[in-house]
Amino acid sequence: MRTSDTTSFPSFASLLRRARPFACGLLLVLGMPTATSCVREATAPAVASPQSQTTTQPLDIKRLAAVADSAAKAQITAGITPGLSIAIARHGQLVFAKGYGKANVEMDVAAGPETVYKVGSITKQYTAAIVMRLVEEGKMSLTDPITKYLPDYPTQGHHVTIHHLLNHTSGIKAFRVMHEENRQRFRLDLTYPEMIELFAKQPFEFKPGEKYEYNNFAYYLLGEIIGRVTGIPYQDYLERQLLGPLGLSNTMYCEASRVIPHRAAGYEYEEKALINARYLSMRVGPAAGAFALPWATCSSGPLCCTAARWFRPRHCDE
């Protein structure tokens, strides 16, 4: 989230009304009940942009911190999460970062700016960036049918393109991760053939291009296609070819077996009681939502980074 050019901030009431958008853009929530941890006025280098060169009014950091503290306290007190981290950027520069509550309740570890959270579907931004880079390099086209790369995929007579997958208009049956039946399935490290057997043979929900419907499975398929085009597994290619060059060394594939310093534990509420989150395999959707990062200290990640830093601006509207 970027602050405006003035020093006015939303009221506490408006923060509550907009709780869900904040959970995606300002708050990264997953693990963590006392509000402590380090707060700092960050000094990360600014991302070059016309805006960053202009003179604007100074931020009222104390007021900004008070608004953030109120929003975080409301989330924790309401039992929405045991902990979270907040980061705010202005003109490409991180200006505020703070953790609240617990990153790990059992181990009594406080959440902080360095806490690493699963970012869920924000992973899709990275996936789309990789696809556009491959398009730019001439290794694929947005108009290519997906069967060019997945010849065994049962399109059931439909013409499905890379573009359809990218913008959620493919009509392919979408899997809902939170449906109990799928939660059971996704505790297994399902292979590509097993995923195809489970989901690809189901009837299309609409004709490709007919309408928009958010689709995790479409991005699962993009991850598979990226692997086949590059000859490198999606998660490895992302870390080497996108995250590395962008300096995002703390953003990584969040597989359970991997040792990730400062990773927050996951939790759920069951009958108003906090429990450890049930295991979900990251292998069933790496390109749809399997990465993690220390959001509050990431000055060049989704918080501040633009697509044009990794591929040509003329491709951004495609």
PDB file of C-alpha atoms in Angstrom, residues 89-284:
ATOM      1  CA  ALA A  89       5.506   2.488   1.444  1.00  0.00           C
ATOM      2  CA  ARG A  90       5.510   5.894  -0.187  1.00  0.00           C
ATOM      3  CA  HIS A  91       6.879   6.544  -3.656  1.00  0.00           C
ATOM      4  CA  GLY A  92       8.696   3.238  -3.703  1.00  0.00           C
ATOM      5  CA  GLN A  93      10.281   3.629  -0.270  1.00  0.00           C
ATOM      6  CA  LEU A  94       9.339   1.738   2.859  1.00  0.00           C
ATOM      7  CA  VAL A  95       8.456   4.297   5.540  1.00  0.00           C
ATOM      8  CA  PHE A  96       6.894   2.160   8.266  1.00  0.00           C
ATOM      9  CA  ALA A  97       7.215  -1.480   9.334  1.00  0.00           C
ATOM     10  CA  LYS A  98       6.067  -3.142  12.536  1.00  0.00           C
ATOM     11  CA  GLY A  99       4.982  -6.524  13.862  1.00  0.00           C
ATOM     12  CA  TYR A 100       2.140  -7.201  16.283  1.00  0.00           C
ATOM     13  CA  GLY A 101       1.210 -10.240  18.360  1.00  0.00           C
ATOM     14  CA  LYS A 102       2.786 -13.637  17.815  1.00  0.00           C
ATOM     15  CA  ALA A 103       4.451 -15.227  14.820  1.00  0.00           C
ATOM     16  CA  ASN A 104       4.465 -18.526  16.709  1.00  0.00           C
ATOM     17  CA  VAL A 105       2.114 -18.928  19.652  1.00  0.00           C
ATOM     18  CA  GLU A 106       3.544 -22.228  20.925  1.00  0.00           C
ATOM     19  CA  MET A 107       7.123 -20.939  20.945  1.00  0.00           C
ATOM     20  CA  ASP A 108       6.077 -17.453  22.125  1.00  0.00           C
ATOM     21  CA  VAL A 109       7.819 -15.751  19.185  1.00  0.00           C
ATOM     22  CA  ALA A 110       6.752 -12.171  18.532  1.00  0.00           C
ATOM     23  CA  ALA A 111       5.872 -11.041  15.015  1.00  0.00           C
ATOM     24  CA  GLY A 112       8.153  -8.376  13.576  1.00  0.00           C
ATOM     25  CA  PRO A 113       9.111  -6.698  10.295  1.00  0.00           C
ATOM     26  CA  GLU A 114      11.367  -9.683   9.555  1.00  0.00           C
ATOM     27  CA  THR A 115       8.587 -12.272   9.957  1.00  0.00           C
ATOM     28  CA  VAL A 116       8.109 -14.393   6.836  1.00  0.00           C
ATOM     29  CA  TYR A 117       4.507 -15.041   5.804  1.00  0.00           C
ATOM     30  CA  LYS A 118       2.959 -17.176   3.145  1.00  0.00           C
ATOM     31  CA  VAL A 119       1.638 -14.652   0.657  1.00  0.00           C
ATOM     32  CA  GLY A 120      -0.929 -16.893  -1.003  1.00  0.00           C
ATOM     33  CA  SER A 121      -2.196 -15.638  -4.324  1.00  0.00           C
ATOM     34  CA  ILE A 122       0.239 -12.736  -4.463  1.00  0.00           C
ATOM     35  CA  THR A 123       2.425 -15.490  -5.949  1.00  0.00           C
ATOM     36  CA  LYS A 124       0.316 -15.104  -9.092  1.00  0.00           C
ATOM     37  CA  GLN A 125       1.904 -11.695  -9.727  1.00  0.00           C
ATOM     38  CA  TYR A 126       5.287 -13.378 -10.016  1.00  0.00           C
ATOM     39  CA  THR A 127       3.870 -16.096 -12.251  1.00  0.00           C
ATOM     40  CA  ALA A 128       2.363 -13.538 -14.607  1.00  0.00           C
ATOM     41  CA  ALA A 129       5.664 -11.624 -14.701  1.00  0.00           C
ATOM     42  CA  ILE A 130       7.531 -14.783 -15.713  1.00  0.00           C
ATOM     43  CA  VAL A 131       5.032 -15.500 -18.482  1.00  0.00           C
ATOM     44  CA  MET A 132       5.388 -11.967 -19.845  1.00  0.00           C
ATOM     45  CA  ARG A 133       9.176 -12.221 -19.761  1.00  0.00           C
ATOM     46  CA  LEU A 134       9.000 -15.477 -21.731  1.00  0.00           C
ATOM     47  CA  VAL A 135       6.665 -13.782 -24.216  1.00  0.00           C
ATOM     48  CA  GLU A 136       9.148 -10.933 -24.528  1.00  0.00           C
ATOM     49  CA  GLU A 137      11.940 -13.433 -25.181  1.00  0.00           C
ATOM     50  CA  GLY A 138       9.902 -15.052 -27.954  1.00  0.00           C
ATOM     51  CA  LYS A 139       9.616 -18.363 -26.120  1.00  0.00           C
ATOM     52  CA  MET A 140       5.825 -18.264 -26.038  1.00  0.00           C
ATOM     53  CA  SER A 141       2.918 -16.110 -27.163  1.00  0.00           C
ATOM     54  CA  LEU A 142      -0.178 -15.027 -25.295  1.00  0.00           C
ATOM     55  CA  THR A 143      -2.259 -16.342 -28.178  1.00  0.00           C
ATOM     56  CA  ASP A 144      -0.702 -19.804 -28.076  1.00  0.00           C
ATOM     57  CA  PRO A 145      -3.158 -22.589 -27.283  1.00  0.00           C
ATOM     58  CA  ILE A 146      -2.251 -24.287 -24.029  1.00  0.00           C
ATOM     59  CA  THR A 147      -2.138 -27.609 -25.870  1.00  0.00           C
ATOM     60  CA  LYS A 148       1.051 -26.405 -27.564  1.00  0.00           C
ATOM     61  CA  TYR A 149       2.759 -26.937 -24.208  1.00  0.00           C
ATOM     62  CA  LEU A 150       0.337 -29.377 -22.571  1.00  0.00           C
ATOM     63  CA  PRO A 151      -0.598 -31.637 -25.500  1.00  0.00           C
ATOM     64  CA  ASP A 152      -2.259 -34.122 -23.159  1.00  0.00           C
ATOM     65  CA  TYR A 153      -4.604 -31.548 -21.619  1.00  0.00           C
ATOM     66  CA  PRO A 154      -8.288 -32.327 -22.347  1.00  0.00           C
ATOM     67  CA  THR A 155      -9.654 -28.997 -23.614  1.00  0.00           C
ATOM     68  CA  GLN A 156     -12.939 -30.695 -24.567  1.00  0.00           C
ATOM     69  CA  GLY A 157     -13.085 -28.954 -27.938  1.00  0.00           C
ATOM     70  CA  HIS A 158     -12.416 -25.480 -26.530  1.00  0.00           C
ATOM     71  CA  HIS A 159      -9.660 -23.131 -27.691  1.00  0.00           C
ATOM     72  CA  VAL A 160      -7.858 -22.104 -24.503  1.00  0.00           C
ATOM     73  CA  THR A 161      -4.909 -19.721 -24.759  1.00  0.00           C
ATOM     74  CA  ILE A 162      -2.151 -18.568 -22.429  1.00  0.00           C
ATOM     75  CA  HIS A 163      -3.958 -15.232 -22.213  1.00  0.00           C
ATOM     76  CA  HIS A 164      -7.128 -16.959 -20.988  1.00  0.00           C
ATOM     77  CA  LEU A 165      -5.181 -18.593 -18.168  1.00  0.00           C
ATOM     78  CA  LEU A 166      -3.494 -15.331 -17.194  1.00  0.00           C
ATOM     79  CA  ASN A 167      -6.649 -13.242 -16.913  1.00  0.00           C
ATOM     80  CA  HIS A 168      -8.958 -15.886 -15.410  1.00  0.00           C
ATOM     81  CA  THR A 169     -11.218 -16.212 -18.455  1.00  0.00           C
ATOM     82  CA  SER A 170     -10.415 -19.797 -19.507  1.00  0.00           C
ATOM     83  CA  GLY A 171     -13.672 -21.384 -18.334  1.00  0.00           C
ATOM     84  CA  ILE A 172     -11.672 -24.314 -16.980  1.00  0.00           C
ATOM     85  CA  LYS A 173     -13.222 -25.750 -13.848  1.00  0.00           C
ATOM     86  CA  ALA A 174     -11.677 -23.904 -10.921  1.00  0.00           C
ATOM     87  CA  PHE A 175     -10.681 -25.701  -7.738  1.00  0.00           C
ATOM     88  CA  ARG A 176     -11.592 -24.014  -4.493  1.00  0.00           C
ATOM     89  CA  VAL A 177      -8.774 -24.640  -2.054  1.00  0.00           C
ATOM     90  CA  MET A 178     -10.919 -24.069   1.007  1.00  0.00           C
ATOM     91  CA  HIS A 179     -13.608 -26.580   0.063  1.00  0.00           C
ATOM     92  CA  GLU A 180     -13.291 -29.428   2.537  1.00  0.00           C
ATOM     93  CA  GLU A 181     -13.051 -32.067  -0.196  1.00  0.00           C
ATOM     94  CA  ASN A 182     -10.109 -30.246  -1.766  1.00  0.00           C
ATOM     95  CA  ARG A 183      -8.454 -29.552   1.589  1.00  0.00           C
ATOM     96  CA  GLN A 184      -8.329 -33.320   2.051  1.00  0.00           C
ATOM     97  CA  ARG A 185      -6.848 -33.833  -1.416  1.00  0.00           C
ATOM     98  CA  PHE A 186      -4.288 -31.086  -1.087  1.00  0.00           C
ATOM     99  CA  ARG A 187      -2.658 -32.661   1.926  1.00  0.00           C
ATOM    100  CA  LEU A 188      -1.122 -34.990  -0.639  1.00  0.00           C
ATOM    101  CA  ASP A 189       1.804 -34.120  -2.901  1.00  0.00           C
ATOM    102  CA  LEU A 190      -0.257 -34.614  -6.043  1.00  0.00           C
ATOM    103  CA  THR A 191       1.607 -34.937  -9.337  1.00  0.00           C
ATOM    104  CA  TYR A 192       0.610 -33.229 -12.581  1.00  0.00           C
ATOM    105  CA  PRO A 193      -1.098 -36.377 -13.967  1.00  0.00           C
ATOM    106  CA  GLU A 194      -3.017 -36.741 -10.695  1.00  0.00           C
ATOM    107  CA  MET A 195      -4.128 -33.107 -10.797  1.00  0.00           C
ATOM    108  CA  ILE A 196      -5.266 -33.522 -14.399  1.00  0.00           C
ATOM    109  CA  GLU A 197      -7.211 -36.649 -13.487  1.00  0.00           C
ATOM    110  CA  LEU A 198      -8.951 -34.843 -10.625  1.00  0.00           C
ATOM    111  CA  PHE A 199      -9.800 -31.517 -12.226  1.00  0.00           C
ATOM    112  CA  ALA A 200      -9.151 -31.263 -15.965  1.00  0.00           C
ATOM    113  CA  LYS A 201     -11.804 -33.748 -17.043  1.00  0.00           C
ATOM    114  CA  GLN A 202     -14.604 -31.831 -15.355  1.00  0.00           C
ATOM    115  CA  PRO A 203     -16.899 -29.827 -17.680  1.00  0.00           C
ATOM    116  CA  PHE A 204     -15.911 -26.261 -18.514  1.00  0.00           C
ATOM    117  CA  GLU A 205     -17.832 -23.649 -16.529  1.00  0.00           C
ATOM    118  CA  PHE A 206     -18.175 -21.360 -19.584  1.00  0.00           C
ATOM    119  CA  LYS A 207     -16.651 -20.823 -23.013  1.00  0.00           C
ATOM    120  CA  PRO A 208     -13.104 -19.404 -22.965  1.00  0.00           C
ATOM    121  CA  GLY A 209     -13.171 -15.620 -23.051  1.00  0.00           C
ATOM    122  CA  GLU A 210     -16.876 -15.410 -22.220  1.00  0.00           C
ATOM    123  CA  LYS A 211     -16.447 -14.032 -18.712  1.00  0.00           C
ATOM    124  CA  TYR A 212     -14.089 -13.659 -15.769  1.00  0.00           C
ATOM    125  CA  GLU A 213     -13.917 -16.125 -12.905  1.00  0.00           C
ATOM    126  CA  TYR A 214     -10.972 -16.336 -10.527  1.00  0.00           C
ATOM    127  CA  ASN A 215      -9.145 -19.581 -11.130  1.00  0.00           C
ATOM    128  CA  ASN A 216      -6.330 -21.154  -9.104  1.00  0.00           C
ATOM    129  CA  PHE A 217      -6.097 -24.120 -11.461  1.00  0.00           C
ATOM    130  CA  ALA A 218      -5.336 -21.819 -14.397  1.00  0.00           C
ATOM    131  CA  TYR A 219      -2.225 -20.613 -12.584  1.00  0.00           C
ATOM    132  CA  TYR A 220      -1.312 -24.156 -11.617  1.00  0.00           C
ATOM    133  CA  LEU A 221      -1.281 -24.877 -15.359  1.00  0.00           C
ATOM    134  CA  LEU A 222       0.825 -21.780 -16.063  1.00  0.00           C
ATOM    135  CA  GLY A 223       3.387 -23.074 -13.587  1.00  0.00           C
ATOM    136  CA  GLU A 224       3.504 -26.387 -15.427  1.00  0.00           C
ATOM    137  CA  ILE A 225       3.849 -24.593 -18.760  1.00  0.00           C
ATOM    138  CA  ILE A 226       6.696 -22.414 -17.455  1.00  0.00           C
ATOM    139  CA  GLY A 227       8.500 -25.561 -16.355  1.00  0.00           C
ATOM    140  CA  ARG A 228       8.127 -27.156 -19.773  1.00  0.00           C
ATOM    141  CA  VAL A 229       9.155 -24.052 -21.720  1.00  0.00           C
ATOM    142  CA  THR A 230      12.252 -23.364 -19.608  1.00  0.00           C
ATOM    143  CA  GLY A 231      13.187 -26.923 -18.697  1.00  0.00           C
ATOM    144  CA  ILE A 232      13.384 -25.830 -15.049  1.00  0.00           C
ATOM    145  CA  PRO A 233      10.736 -26.471 -12.364  1.00  0.00           C
ATOM    146  CA  TYR A 234       8.589 -23.383 -11.826  1.00  0.00           C
ATOM    147  CA  GLN A 235       9.707 -22.694  -8.268  1.00  0.00           C
ATOM    148  CA  ASP A 236      13.399 -22.974  -9.167  1.00  0.00           C
ATOM    149  CA  TYR A 237      13.024 -20.775 -12.241  1.00  0.00           C
ATOM    150  CA  LEU A 238      11.187 -18.108 -10.240  1.00  0.00           C
ATOM    151  CA  GLU A 239      13.880 -17.957  -7.572  1.00  0.00           C
ATOM    152  CA  ARG A 240      16.762 -17.864 -10.057  1.00  0.00           C
ATOM    153  CA  GLN A 241      15.410 -15.735 -12.881  1.00  0.00           C
ATOM    154  CA  LEU A 242      13.009 -13.285 -11.221  1.00  0.00           C
ATOM    155  CA  LEU A 243      13.519 -13.062  -7.476  1.00  0.00           C
ATOM    156  CA  GLY A 244      17.310 -13.166  -7.687  1.00  0.00           C
ATOM    157  CA  PRO A 245      17.697 -10.367 -10.257  1.00  0.00           C
ATOM    158  CA  LEU A 246      15.193  -8.217  -8.341  1.00  0.00           C
ATOM    159  CA  GLY A 247      17.139  -8.670  -5.118  1.00  0.00           C
ATOM    160  CA  LEU A 248      14.302 -10.540  -3.413  1.00  0.00           C
ATOM    161  CA  SER A 249      16.510 -13.123  -1.738  1.00  0.00           C
ATOM    162  CA  ASN A 250      14.124 -13.458   1.210  1.00  0.00           C
ATOM    163  CA  THR A 251      11.183 -14.384  -1.005  1.00  0.00           C
ATOM    164  CA  MET A 252      11.065 -18.119  -1.501  1.00  0.00           C
ATOM    165  CA  TYR A 253       9.103 -21.265  -2.211  1.00  0.00           C
ATOM    166  CA  CYS A 254       7.333 -22.084   1.050  1.00  0.00           C
ATOM    167  CA  GLU A 255       7.577 -25.867   1.115  1.00  0.00           C
ATOM    168  CA  ALA A 256       7.004 -27.385   4.560  1.00  0.00           C
ATOM    169  CA  SER A 257      10.284 -29.341   4.546  1.00  0.00           C
ATOM    170  CA  ARG A 258      12.350 -26.241   3.816  1.00  0.00           C
ATOM    171  CA  VAL A 259      14.072 -24.415   6.678  1.00  0.00           C
ATOM    172  CA  ILE A 260      12.941 -20.776   6.414  1.00  0.00           C
ATOM    173  CA  PRO A 261      14.221 -18.400   9.137  1.00  0.00           C
ATOM    174  CA  HIS A 262      11.540 -16.249  10.798  1.00  0.00           C
ATOM    175  CA  ARG A 263       8.683 -18.148   9.136  1.00  0.00           C
ATOM    176  CA  ALA A 264       5.349 -17.560  10.892  1.00  0.00           C
ATOM    177  CA  ALA A 265       3.334 -20.577  11.959  1.00  0.00           C
ATOM    178  CA  GLY A 266      -0.108 -20.975  10.440  1.00  0.00           C
ATOM    179  CA  TYR A 267      -3.280 -21.078  12.515  1.00  0.00           C
ATOM    180  CA  GLU A 268      -7.000 -21.566  12.178  1.00  0.00           C
ATOM    181  CA  TYR A 269      -9.907 -20.954  14.511  1.00  0.00           C
ATOM    182  CA  GLU A 270     -12.157 -23.913  15.242  1.00  0.00           C
ATOM    183  CA  GLU A 271     -15.164 -23.363  17.500  1.00  0.00           C
ATOM    184  CA  LYS A 272     -13.553 -20.066  18.573  1.00  0.00           C
ATOM    185  CA  ALA A 273     -10.372 -21.872  19.662  1.00  0.00           C
ATOM    186  CA  LEU A 274      -6.971 -21.347  18.013  1.00  0.00           C
ATOM    187  CA  ILE A 275      -5.536 -24.489  16.429  1.00  0.00           C
ATOM    188  CA  ASN A 276      -2.527 -25.193  14.231  1.00  0.00           C
ATOM    189  CA  ALA A 277      -3.386 -24.890  10.555  1.00  0.00           C
ATOM    190  CA  ARG A 278      -3.934 -28.186   8.828  1.00  0.00           C
ATOM    191  CA  TYR A 279      -1.209 -29.178   6.406  1.00  0.00           C
ATOM    192  CA  LEU A 280      -1.659 -28.252   2.756  1.00  0.00           C
ATOM    193  CA  SER A 281       0.944 -29.337   0.223  1.00  0.00           C
ATOM    194  CA  MET A 282       2.566 -26.454  -1.622  1.00  0.00           C
ATOM    195  CA  ARG A 283       3.308 -28.787  -4.508  1.00  0.00           C
ATOM    196  CA  VAL A 284      -0.293 -28.755  -5.721  1.00  0.00           C
TER     197      VAL A 284
END
